[in-house]
Amino acid sequence: MSIGHTLLGLLESGPRHGYDLKRSFDEKFGHDRPLHYGQVYSTMSRLLKNGLVEVDGVEAGGGPERKRYAITEAGVTDVEQWLRAPEKPEPYLQSTLYTKVVLALLTGRSAAELLDTQRSEHLRLMRELTQRKQTGDLADQLICDHALFHLEADLRWLELTAARLDDLARAVAK
């Protein structure tokens, strides 16, 4: 996810302080990975330097001065271009899991056990996401569906690989 583009998009509704941007980001997108304040302010500094935001005002408070940021026309254009550009599909051709299976076979360890352990972990996470989906709002349901579909694809791969372990063992032994 592009943090900068997301913060720019949030600024399109009006000027905000860094604290407000962090809170809004965390509410909408950061359920599992909230932003750190330092990340917000370093990103805003970069966006300011690149002319995508401007300081709309500075307020004195009990601590350091609070800058209120506003998106510039260049920032709006940048967000528009980012939203229109398709995301590159991730084919996962360098899977850590595949590497572990091959190394298990090469070193005489049980690849079947590794696959069983991974299957159990995937199923555990799928149960957790399903529970979260049942109690979440629409945004939570959609993000959980996205994750569940990826986990289901992983499970299919785990089953296929388990069925082909003997063939894979012969292939990697060459």
XYZ file of C-alpha atoms in Angstrom:
174
model
C 0.000 0.000 0.000
C 1.226 3.469 -0.786
C 1.048 5.372 2.491
C 1.705 8.681 0.740
C -1.101 8.233 -1.763
C -3.474 7.094 0.963
C -2.715 10.161 3.083
C -3.124 12.389 0.033
C -6.490 10.781 -0.671
C -7.571 11.412 2.912
C -6.584 15.073 2.527
C -8.944 15.514 -0.429
C -11.843 15.892 2.020
C -10.110 18.886 3.609
C -7.002 20.050 5.486
C -5.924 17.989 8.498
C -3.234 17.702 11.121
C -0.874 14.733 11.139
C -2.641 13.320 14.189
C -6.001 13.443 12.382
C -4.502 11.777 9.320
C -3.065 8.965 11.445
C -6.360 8.425 13.232
C -8.332 8.377 9.979
C -5.810 6.041 8.315
C -5.887 3.643 11.266
C -9.710 3.618 11.338
C -10.078 2.961 7.613
C -6.984 0.939 6.664
C -4.770 0.190 9.646
C -6.757 -2.360 11.657
C -3.864 -4.807 11.572
C -1.021 -2.366 10.972
C -1.596 1.087 12.405
C 0.753 3.825 11.257
C 3.445 5.124 13.548
C 3.410 8.869 14.112
C 6.946 9.109 12.759
C 5.817 7.475 9.526
C 2.995 9.989 9.120
C 5.255 12.990 9.677
C 8.112 11.718 7.516
C 5.627 10.988 4.725
C 4.051 14.427 5.072
C 7.506 16.016 4.977
C 8.268 14.186 1.712
C 4.888 15.136 0.220
C 5.516 18.758 1.215
C 8.977 18.709 -0.372
C 7.489 17.231 -3.578
C 4.786 19.910 -3.759
C 1.899 17.471 -3.267
C 0.755 19.092 -0.010
C 1.154 22.503 1.557
C 0.984 23.779 5.103
C -2.488 25.289 5.477
C -1.888 26.642 8.959
C 0.107 26.254 12.126
C -1.439 26.153 15.575
C 0.305 26.533 18.889
C -0.627 23.983 21.504
C 0.604 22.573 24.771
C 3.460 20.893 22.916
C 5.067 21.478 19.559
C 3.281 23.544 16.925
C 0.698 21.595 14.945
C 0.817 21.915 11.160
C -2.371 21.522 9.212
C -1.767 20.079 5.756
C -3.800 20.589 2.590
C -3.498 18.747 -0.696
C -2.324 20.767 -3.716
C -3.591 20.452 -7.293
C -0.445 18.430 -8.047
C -1.374 16.157 -5.143
C -4.917 15.666 -6.469
C -3.481 14.801 -9.894
C -1.028 12.360 -8.307
C -3.813 10.572 -6.387
C -5.950 10.433 -9.537
C -3.105 8.836 -11.514
C -2.411 6.356 -8.713
C -6.077 5.346 -8.447
C -6.333 4.796 -12.207
C -3.179 2.669 -12.452
C -3.823 -1.064 -11.995
C -1.905 -2.811 -9.262
C 0.631 -5.366 -10.443
C -0.660 -8.845 -9.622
C 1.683 -10.674 -7.261
C 2.424 -14.102 -8.726
C 4.390 -15.339 -5.673
C 6.970 -17.087 -7.838
C 9.560 -16.869 -5.058
C 7.506 -18.428 -2.296
C 9.209 -19.020 1.037
C 6.932 -21.997 1.536
C 8.041 -23.593 -1.739
C 11.670 -23.001 -0.748
C 11.075 -24.724 2.603
C 9.457 -27.734 0.903
C 12.370 -28.140 -1.520
C 14.972 -27.694 1.230
C 13.169 -30.236 3.418
C 13.357 -32.722 0.541
C 17.005 -31.923 -0.181
C 18.030 -32.313 3.459
C 16.090 -35.482 4.189
C 13.526 -33.811 6.409
C 9.804 -34.486 6.195
C 8.235 -32.191 3.618
C 4.863 -33.831 4.321
C 5.107 -32.795 7.972
C 6.056 -29.273 6.941
C 2.989 -29.116 4.654
C 0.727 -30.506 7.408
C 2.008 -27.916 9.886
C 1.482 -25.135 7.358
C -2.011 -26.401 6.536
C -2.899 -26.281 10.228
C -1.619 -22.719 10.510
C -3.590 -21.635 7.441
C -6.771 -23.223 8.816
C -6.225 -21.559 12.207
C -5.882 -18.158 10.562
C -8.903 -18.817 8.340
C -11.026 -19.572 11.422
C -9.805 -16.351 13.049
C -10.576 -14.286 9.942
C -13.991 -15.917 9.558
C -14.831 -14.954 13.149
C -13.585 -11.411 12.572
C -15.629 -11.220 9.361
C -18.814 -12.246 11.194
C -18.460 -9.480 13.765
C -16.949 -6.779 11.558
C -18.365 -3.963 9.520
C -18.493 -4.085 5.720
C -14.915 -2.847 5.332
C -13.673 -5.546 7.717
C -15.731 -8.173 5.892
C -14.228 -7.216 2.530
C -10.628 -7.213 3.758
C -11.200 -10.557 5.501
C -12.687 -11.986 2.289
C -9.597 -10.854 0.397
C -7.319 -12.581 2.886
C -9.505 -15.711 3.001
C -9.450 -16.089 -0.783
C -5.647 -15.923 -0.757
C -5.469 -18.465 2.050
C -7.821 -20.783 0.149
C -5.525 -20.591 -2.867
C -2.574 -21.418 -0.599
C -4.475 -24.423 0.766
C -5.100 -25.701 -2.760
C -1.382 -25.360 -3.442
C -0.533 -27.202 -0.217
C -2.829 -30.096 -1.208
C -1.447 -30.247 -4.746
C 2.134 -30.181 -3.487
C 1.422 -32.904 -0.926
C 0.009 -35.079 -3.717
C 3.137 -34.502 -5.817
C 5.813 -34.834 -3.109
C 7.304 -38.045 -4.516
C 7.616 -36.501 -7.983
C 9.059 -33.293 -6.531
C 11.564 -35.259 -4.442
C 12.819 -37.006 -7.592
C 12.967 -33.737 -9.522
C 14.983 -31.830 -6.926
C 17.353 -34.748 -6.331
C 18.681 -34.500 -9.900
